[in-house]
mmCIF file of C-alpha atoms in Angstrom:
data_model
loop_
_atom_site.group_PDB
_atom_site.id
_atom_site.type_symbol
_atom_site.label_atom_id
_atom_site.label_comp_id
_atom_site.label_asym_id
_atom_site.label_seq_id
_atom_site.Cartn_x
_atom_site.Cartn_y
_atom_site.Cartn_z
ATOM 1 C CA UNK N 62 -1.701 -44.445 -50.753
ATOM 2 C CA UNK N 63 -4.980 -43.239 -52.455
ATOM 3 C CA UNK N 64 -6.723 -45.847 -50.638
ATOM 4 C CA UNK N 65 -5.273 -44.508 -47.222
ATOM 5 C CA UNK N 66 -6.490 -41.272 -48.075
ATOM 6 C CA UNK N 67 -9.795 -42.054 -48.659
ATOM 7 C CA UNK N 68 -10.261 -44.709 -46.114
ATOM 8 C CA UNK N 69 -9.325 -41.401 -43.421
ATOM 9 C CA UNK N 70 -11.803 -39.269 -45.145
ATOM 10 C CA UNK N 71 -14.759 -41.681 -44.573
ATOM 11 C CA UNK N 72 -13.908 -41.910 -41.213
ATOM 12 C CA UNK N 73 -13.296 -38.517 -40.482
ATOM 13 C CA UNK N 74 -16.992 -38.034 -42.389
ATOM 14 C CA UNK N 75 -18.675 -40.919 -40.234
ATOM 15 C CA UNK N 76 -17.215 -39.464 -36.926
ATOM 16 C CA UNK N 77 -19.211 -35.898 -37.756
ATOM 17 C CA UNK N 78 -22.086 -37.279 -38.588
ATOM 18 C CA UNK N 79 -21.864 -39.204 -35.579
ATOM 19 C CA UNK N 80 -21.990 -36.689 -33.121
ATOM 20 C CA UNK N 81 -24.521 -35.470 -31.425
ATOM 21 C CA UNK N 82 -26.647 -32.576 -33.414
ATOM 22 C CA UNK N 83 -26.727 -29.861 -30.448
ATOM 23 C CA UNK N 84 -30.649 -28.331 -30.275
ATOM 24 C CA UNK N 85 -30.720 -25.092 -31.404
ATOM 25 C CA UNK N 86 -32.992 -22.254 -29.906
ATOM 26 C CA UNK N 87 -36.836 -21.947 -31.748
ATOM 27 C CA UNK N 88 -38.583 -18.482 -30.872
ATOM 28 C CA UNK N 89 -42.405 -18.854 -31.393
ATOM 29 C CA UNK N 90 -45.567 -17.695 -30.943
ATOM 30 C CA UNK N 91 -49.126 -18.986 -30.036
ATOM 31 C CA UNK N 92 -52.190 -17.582 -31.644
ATOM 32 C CA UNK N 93 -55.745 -17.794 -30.873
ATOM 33 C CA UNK N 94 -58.702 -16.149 -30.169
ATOM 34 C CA UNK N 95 -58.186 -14.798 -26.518
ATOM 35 C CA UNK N 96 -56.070 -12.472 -25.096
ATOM 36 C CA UNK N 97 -55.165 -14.985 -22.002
ATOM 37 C CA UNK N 98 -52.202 -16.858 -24.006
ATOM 38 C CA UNK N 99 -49.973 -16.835 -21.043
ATOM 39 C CA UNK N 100 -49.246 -20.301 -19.120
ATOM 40 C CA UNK N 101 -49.510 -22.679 -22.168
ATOM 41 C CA UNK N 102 -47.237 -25.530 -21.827
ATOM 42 C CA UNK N 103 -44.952 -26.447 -24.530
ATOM 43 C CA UNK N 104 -42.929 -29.630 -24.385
ATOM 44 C CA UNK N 105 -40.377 -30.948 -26.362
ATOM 45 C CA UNK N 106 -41.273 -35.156 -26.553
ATOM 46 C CA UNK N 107 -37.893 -35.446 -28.080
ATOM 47 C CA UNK N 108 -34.929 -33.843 -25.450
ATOM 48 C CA UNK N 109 -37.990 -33.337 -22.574
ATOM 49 C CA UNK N 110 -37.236 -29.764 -22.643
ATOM 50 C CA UNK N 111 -40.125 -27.666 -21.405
ATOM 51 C CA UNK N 112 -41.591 -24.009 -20.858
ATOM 52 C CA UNK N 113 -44.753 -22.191 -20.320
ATOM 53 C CA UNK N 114 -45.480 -19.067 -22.909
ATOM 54 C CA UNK N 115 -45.177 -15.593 -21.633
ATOM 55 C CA UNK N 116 -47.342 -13.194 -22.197
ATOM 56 C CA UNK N 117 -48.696 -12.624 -25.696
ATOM 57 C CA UNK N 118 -48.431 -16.806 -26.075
ATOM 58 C CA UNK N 119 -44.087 -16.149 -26.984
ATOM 59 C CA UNK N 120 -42.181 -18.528 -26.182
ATOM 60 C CA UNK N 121 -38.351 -19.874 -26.318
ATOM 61 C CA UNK N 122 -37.395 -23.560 -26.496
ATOM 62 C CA UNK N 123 -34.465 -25.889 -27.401
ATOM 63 C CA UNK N 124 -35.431 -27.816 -30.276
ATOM 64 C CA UNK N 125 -33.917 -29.672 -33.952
ATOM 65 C CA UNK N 126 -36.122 -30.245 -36.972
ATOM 66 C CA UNK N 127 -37.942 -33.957 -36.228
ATOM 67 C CA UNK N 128 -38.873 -33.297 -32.675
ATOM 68 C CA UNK N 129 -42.407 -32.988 -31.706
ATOM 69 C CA UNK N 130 -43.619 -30.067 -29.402
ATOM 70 C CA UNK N 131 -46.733 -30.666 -27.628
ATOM 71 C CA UNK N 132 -49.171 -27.760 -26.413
ATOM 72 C CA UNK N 133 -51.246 -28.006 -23.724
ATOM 73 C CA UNK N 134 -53.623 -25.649 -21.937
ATOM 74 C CA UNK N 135 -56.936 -26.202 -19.334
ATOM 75 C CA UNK N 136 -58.243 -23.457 -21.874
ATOM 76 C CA UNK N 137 -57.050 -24.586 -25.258
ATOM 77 C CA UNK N 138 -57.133 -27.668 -27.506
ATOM 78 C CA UNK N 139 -54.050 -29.810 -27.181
ATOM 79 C CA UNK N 140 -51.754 -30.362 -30.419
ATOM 80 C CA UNK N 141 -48.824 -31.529 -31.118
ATOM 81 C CA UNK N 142 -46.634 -30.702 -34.024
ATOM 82 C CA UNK N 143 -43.310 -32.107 -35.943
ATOM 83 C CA UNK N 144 -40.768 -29.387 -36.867
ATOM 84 C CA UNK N 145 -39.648 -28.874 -40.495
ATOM 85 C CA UNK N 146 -36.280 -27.234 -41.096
ATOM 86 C CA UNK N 147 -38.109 -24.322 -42.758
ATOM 87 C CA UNK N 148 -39.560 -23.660 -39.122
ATOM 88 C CA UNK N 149 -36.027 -22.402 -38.227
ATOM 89 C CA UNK N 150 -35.560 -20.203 -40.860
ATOM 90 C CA UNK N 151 -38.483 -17.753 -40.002
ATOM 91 C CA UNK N 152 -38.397 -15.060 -37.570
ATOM 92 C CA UNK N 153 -41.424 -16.503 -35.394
ATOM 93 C CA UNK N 154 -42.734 -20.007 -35.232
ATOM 94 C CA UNK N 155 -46.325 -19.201 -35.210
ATOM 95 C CA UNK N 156 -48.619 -21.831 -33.426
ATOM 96 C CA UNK N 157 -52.611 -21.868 -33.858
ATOM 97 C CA UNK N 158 -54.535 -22.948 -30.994
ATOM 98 C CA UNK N 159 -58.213 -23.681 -30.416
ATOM 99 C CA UNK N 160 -60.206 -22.262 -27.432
ATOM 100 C CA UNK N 161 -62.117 -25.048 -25.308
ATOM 101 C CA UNK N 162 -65.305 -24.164 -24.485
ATOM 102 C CA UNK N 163 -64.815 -22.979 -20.523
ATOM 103 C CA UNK N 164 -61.768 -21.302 -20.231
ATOM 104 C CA UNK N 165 -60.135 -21.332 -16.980
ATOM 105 C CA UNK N 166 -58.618 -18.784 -15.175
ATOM 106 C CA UNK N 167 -54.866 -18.241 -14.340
ATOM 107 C CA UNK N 168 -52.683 -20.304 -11.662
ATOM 108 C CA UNK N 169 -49.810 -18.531 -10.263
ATOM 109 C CA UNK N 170 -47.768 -21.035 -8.028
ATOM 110 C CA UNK N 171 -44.752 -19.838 -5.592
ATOM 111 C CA UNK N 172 -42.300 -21.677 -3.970
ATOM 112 C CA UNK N 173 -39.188 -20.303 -1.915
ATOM 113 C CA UNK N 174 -37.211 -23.786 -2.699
ATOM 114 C CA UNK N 175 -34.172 -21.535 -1.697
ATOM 115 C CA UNK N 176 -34.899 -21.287 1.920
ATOM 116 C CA UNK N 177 -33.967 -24.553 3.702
ATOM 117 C CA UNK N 178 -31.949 -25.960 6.747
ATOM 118 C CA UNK N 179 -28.315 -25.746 5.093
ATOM 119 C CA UNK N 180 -29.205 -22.005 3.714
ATOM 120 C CA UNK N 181 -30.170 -20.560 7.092
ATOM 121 C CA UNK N 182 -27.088 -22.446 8.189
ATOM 122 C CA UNK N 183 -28.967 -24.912 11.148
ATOM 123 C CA UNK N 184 -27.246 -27.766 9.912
ATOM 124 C CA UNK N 185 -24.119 -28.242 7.631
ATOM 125 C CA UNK N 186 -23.985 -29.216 3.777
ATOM 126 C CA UNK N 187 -23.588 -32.500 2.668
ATOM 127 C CA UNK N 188 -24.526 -34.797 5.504
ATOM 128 C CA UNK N 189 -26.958 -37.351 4.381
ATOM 129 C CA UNK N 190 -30.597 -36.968 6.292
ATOM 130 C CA UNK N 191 -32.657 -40.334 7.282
ATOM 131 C CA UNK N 192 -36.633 -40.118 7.570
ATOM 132 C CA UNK N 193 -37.702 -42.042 10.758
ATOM 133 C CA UNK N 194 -38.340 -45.201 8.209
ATOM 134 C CA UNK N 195 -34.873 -44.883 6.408
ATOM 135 C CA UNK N 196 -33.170 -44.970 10.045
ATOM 136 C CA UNK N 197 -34.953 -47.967 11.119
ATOM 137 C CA UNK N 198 -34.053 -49.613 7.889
ATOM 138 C CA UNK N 199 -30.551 -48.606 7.874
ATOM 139 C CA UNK N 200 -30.628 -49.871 11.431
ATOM 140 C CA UNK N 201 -31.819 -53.212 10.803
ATOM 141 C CA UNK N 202 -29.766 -54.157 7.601
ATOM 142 C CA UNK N 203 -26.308 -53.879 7.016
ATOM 143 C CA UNK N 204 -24.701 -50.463 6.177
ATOM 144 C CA UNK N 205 -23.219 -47.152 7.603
ATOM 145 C CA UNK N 206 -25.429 -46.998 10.109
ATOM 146 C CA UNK N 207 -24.938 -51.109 11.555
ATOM 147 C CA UNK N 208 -21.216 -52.621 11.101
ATOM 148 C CA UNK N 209 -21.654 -56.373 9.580
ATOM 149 C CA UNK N 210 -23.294 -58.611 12.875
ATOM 150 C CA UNK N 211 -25.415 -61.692 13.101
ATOM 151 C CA UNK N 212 -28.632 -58.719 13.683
ATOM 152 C CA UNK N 213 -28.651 -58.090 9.586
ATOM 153 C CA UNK N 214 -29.020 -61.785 9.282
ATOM 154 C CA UNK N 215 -31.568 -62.229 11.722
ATOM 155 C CA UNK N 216 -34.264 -59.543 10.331
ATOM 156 C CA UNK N 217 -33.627 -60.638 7.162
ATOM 157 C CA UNK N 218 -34.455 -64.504 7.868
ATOM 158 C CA UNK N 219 -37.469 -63.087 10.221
ATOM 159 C CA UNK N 220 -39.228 -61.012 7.314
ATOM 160 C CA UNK N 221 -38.642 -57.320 9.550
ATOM 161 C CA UNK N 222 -36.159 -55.875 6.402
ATOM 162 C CA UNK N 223 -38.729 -56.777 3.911
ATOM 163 C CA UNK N 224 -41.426 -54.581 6.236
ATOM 164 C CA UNK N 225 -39.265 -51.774 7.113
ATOM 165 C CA UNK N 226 -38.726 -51.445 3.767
ATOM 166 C CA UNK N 227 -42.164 -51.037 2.786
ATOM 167 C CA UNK N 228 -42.526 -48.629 5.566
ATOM 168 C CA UNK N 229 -39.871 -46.555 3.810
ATOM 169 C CA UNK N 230 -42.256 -46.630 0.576
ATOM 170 C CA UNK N 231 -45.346 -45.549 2.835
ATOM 171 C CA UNK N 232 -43.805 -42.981 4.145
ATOM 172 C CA UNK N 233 -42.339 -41.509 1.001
ATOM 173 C CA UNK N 234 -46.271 -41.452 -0.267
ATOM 174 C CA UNK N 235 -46.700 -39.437 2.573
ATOM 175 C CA UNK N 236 -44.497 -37.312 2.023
ATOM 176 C CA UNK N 237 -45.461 -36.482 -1.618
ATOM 177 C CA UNK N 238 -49.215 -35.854 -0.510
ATOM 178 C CA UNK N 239 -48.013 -33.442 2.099
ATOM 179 C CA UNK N 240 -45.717 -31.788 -0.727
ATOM 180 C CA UNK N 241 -49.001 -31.944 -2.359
ATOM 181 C CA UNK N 242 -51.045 -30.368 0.291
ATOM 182 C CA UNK N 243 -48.542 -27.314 0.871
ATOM 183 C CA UNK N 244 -48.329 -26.473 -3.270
ATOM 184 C CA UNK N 245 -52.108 -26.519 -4.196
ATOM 185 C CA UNK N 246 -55.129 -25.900 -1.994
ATOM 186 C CA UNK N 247 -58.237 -27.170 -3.093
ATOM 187 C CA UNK N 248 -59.428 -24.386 -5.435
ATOM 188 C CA UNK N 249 -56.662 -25.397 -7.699
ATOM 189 C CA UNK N 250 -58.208 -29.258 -7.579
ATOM 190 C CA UNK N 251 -62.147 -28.333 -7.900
ATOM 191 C CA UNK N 252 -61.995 -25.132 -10.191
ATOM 192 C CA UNK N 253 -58.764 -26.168 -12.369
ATOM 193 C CA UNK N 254 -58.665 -29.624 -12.403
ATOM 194 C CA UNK N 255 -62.292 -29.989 -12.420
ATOM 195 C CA UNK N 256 -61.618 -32.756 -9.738
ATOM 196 C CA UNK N 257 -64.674 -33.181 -7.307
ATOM 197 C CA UNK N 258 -64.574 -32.025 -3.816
ATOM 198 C CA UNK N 259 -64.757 -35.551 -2.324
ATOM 199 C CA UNK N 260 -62.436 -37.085 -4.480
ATOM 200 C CA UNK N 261 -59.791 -34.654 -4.006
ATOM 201 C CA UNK N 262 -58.031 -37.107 -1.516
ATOM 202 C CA UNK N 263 -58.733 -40.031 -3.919
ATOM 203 C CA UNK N 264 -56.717 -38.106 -6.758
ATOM 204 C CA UNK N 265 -53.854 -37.309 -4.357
ATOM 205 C CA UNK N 266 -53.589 -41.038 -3.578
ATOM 206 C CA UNK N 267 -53.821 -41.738 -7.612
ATOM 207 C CA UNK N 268 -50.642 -39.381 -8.617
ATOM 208 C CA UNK N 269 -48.382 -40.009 -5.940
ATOM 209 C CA UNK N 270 -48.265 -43.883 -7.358
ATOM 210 C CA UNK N 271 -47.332 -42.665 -10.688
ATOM 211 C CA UNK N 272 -43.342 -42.813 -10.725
ATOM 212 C CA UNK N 273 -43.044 -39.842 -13.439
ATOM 213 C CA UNK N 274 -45.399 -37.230 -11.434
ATOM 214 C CA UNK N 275 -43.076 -38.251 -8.557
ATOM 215 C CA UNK N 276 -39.707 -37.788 -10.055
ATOM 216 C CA UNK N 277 -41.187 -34.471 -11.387
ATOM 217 C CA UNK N 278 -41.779 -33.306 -7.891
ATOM 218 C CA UNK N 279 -38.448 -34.805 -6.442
ATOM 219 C CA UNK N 280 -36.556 -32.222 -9.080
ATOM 220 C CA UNK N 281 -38.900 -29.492 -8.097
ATOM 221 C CA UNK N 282 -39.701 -29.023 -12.248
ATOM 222 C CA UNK N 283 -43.129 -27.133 -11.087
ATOM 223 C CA UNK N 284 -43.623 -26.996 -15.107
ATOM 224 C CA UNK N 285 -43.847 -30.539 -15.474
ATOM 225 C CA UNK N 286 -45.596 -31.020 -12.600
ATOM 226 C CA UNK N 287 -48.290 -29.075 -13.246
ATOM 227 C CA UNK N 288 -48.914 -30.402 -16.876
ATOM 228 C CA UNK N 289 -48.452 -34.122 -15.627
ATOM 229 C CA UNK N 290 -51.246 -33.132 -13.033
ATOM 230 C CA UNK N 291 -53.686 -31.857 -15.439
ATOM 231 C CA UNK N 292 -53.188 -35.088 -17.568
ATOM 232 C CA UNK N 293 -53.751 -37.227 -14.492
ATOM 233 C CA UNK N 294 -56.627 -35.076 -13.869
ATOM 234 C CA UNK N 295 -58.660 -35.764 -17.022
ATOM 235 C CA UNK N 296 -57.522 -39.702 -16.829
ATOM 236 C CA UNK N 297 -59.076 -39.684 -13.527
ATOM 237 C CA UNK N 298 -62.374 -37.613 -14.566
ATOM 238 C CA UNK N 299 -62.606 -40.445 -16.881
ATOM 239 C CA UNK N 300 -62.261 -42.933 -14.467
ATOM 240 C CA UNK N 301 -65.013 -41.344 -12.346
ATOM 241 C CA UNK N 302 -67.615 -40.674 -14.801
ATOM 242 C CA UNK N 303 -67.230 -44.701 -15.473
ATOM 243 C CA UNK N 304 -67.452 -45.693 -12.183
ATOM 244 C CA UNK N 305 -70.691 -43.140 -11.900
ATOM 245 C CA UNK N 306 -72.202 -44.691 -14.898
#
């Protein structure tokens, strides 16, 4: 009987300390020597959980004791720091940062992501939309759009899938470098970025082929966006002053 007993406690003690720790909430501060601490991007490399400080550098993120927030600014020294349990315990997390050199002014992006087709009520919710490349692909393969034939077969044998398809890919790069085009204009590449004038285009082309820039943009996470941008940016400085050399 004792041994039943005991053999339920360890389980009942291995089941708690199985579950999941939920994050708790870490209120903190950023210090420095500037009064600009507003815009600083703070990510959590454990749960992905980001947010920009407010004004006066506070800021407000989900976090346990073992992750690692990273801080990242055009105008301050990136660092990145492991949480200690004792972290949680004060009132404010405080957070030195060092000033670079040239410090940038402030970006203030807006989007109206709210105002769309469905909301103005032109077309009804929940009907799936085809680009002109998805339509011809759909088309030519089997699917909704093409009941089971001999035609799925045929473009299949004949190579014409395997090239629609990439036409869906081409246009989808399009697509993110017009996205592109209608969030920044070109003072944000040259004066924030630090991106030449004549390689603007070239940098477009760069990001859109990373997948994790392009995810960020597909769930309209303008946070991440921006900070994935700036650390394309100074990968592809780098690869320009090489090239230049």
């Amino acid at each position: 009987m004792r041994t039943l007993i005991a053999a339920f406690f360890i389980l009942v003690i291995a089941n708690v300390f199985a579950q999941k720790v939920p994050n708790v909430v870490l209120n903190g501060k950023v210090i420095a020597n500037s009064n600009d601490l507003e815009g600083i991007y703070v990510v959590n490399l454990k749960n992905e959980k980001s947010v920009i400080t407010e004004k006066e550098g506070f800021f407000t993120i989900e976090a346990n004791p073992g992750d690692t927030l990273m801080f990242s600014s055009m105008q301050f020294k990136g660092i990145q720091i492991c949480l200690e349990p004792s972290d949680f315990q004060k009132e404010l997390f405080f957070v030195k940062m060092e000033q670079m050199i040239n410090q940038l002014p402030e970006v203030l992006v807006r989007r109206y992501d709210n105002i769309n087709a469905v909301s103005l009520g032109i077309v009804p919710a929940g009907i799936k939309h085809y680009s002109p490349a998805e339509r011809k692909y759909a088309t030519a393969s089997s699917g909704a759009m093409n009941p089971m034939g001999l035609d799925p077969l045929f473009n299949l044998l004949s190579g014409r899938t395997a090239m629609l398809k990439k036409e869906i890919e081409v246009e989808k790069k399009e697509f993110y470098l017009q996205k592109l085009d209608d969030m920044f204009d070109k003072h944000h590449f040259v004066d924030i970025l630090k991106i030449p004038a004549e390689y603007i285009k070239g940098f477009e082309y760069y990001i859109v082929e990373n997948d994790r820039f392009t995810s960020s943009l597909n769930s309209k996470n303008n946070t991440m966006t921006e900070f994935l941008m700036t650390q394309l940016a100074t990968k592809y400085n780098e690869i320009i002053a090489c090239e230049n050399e």
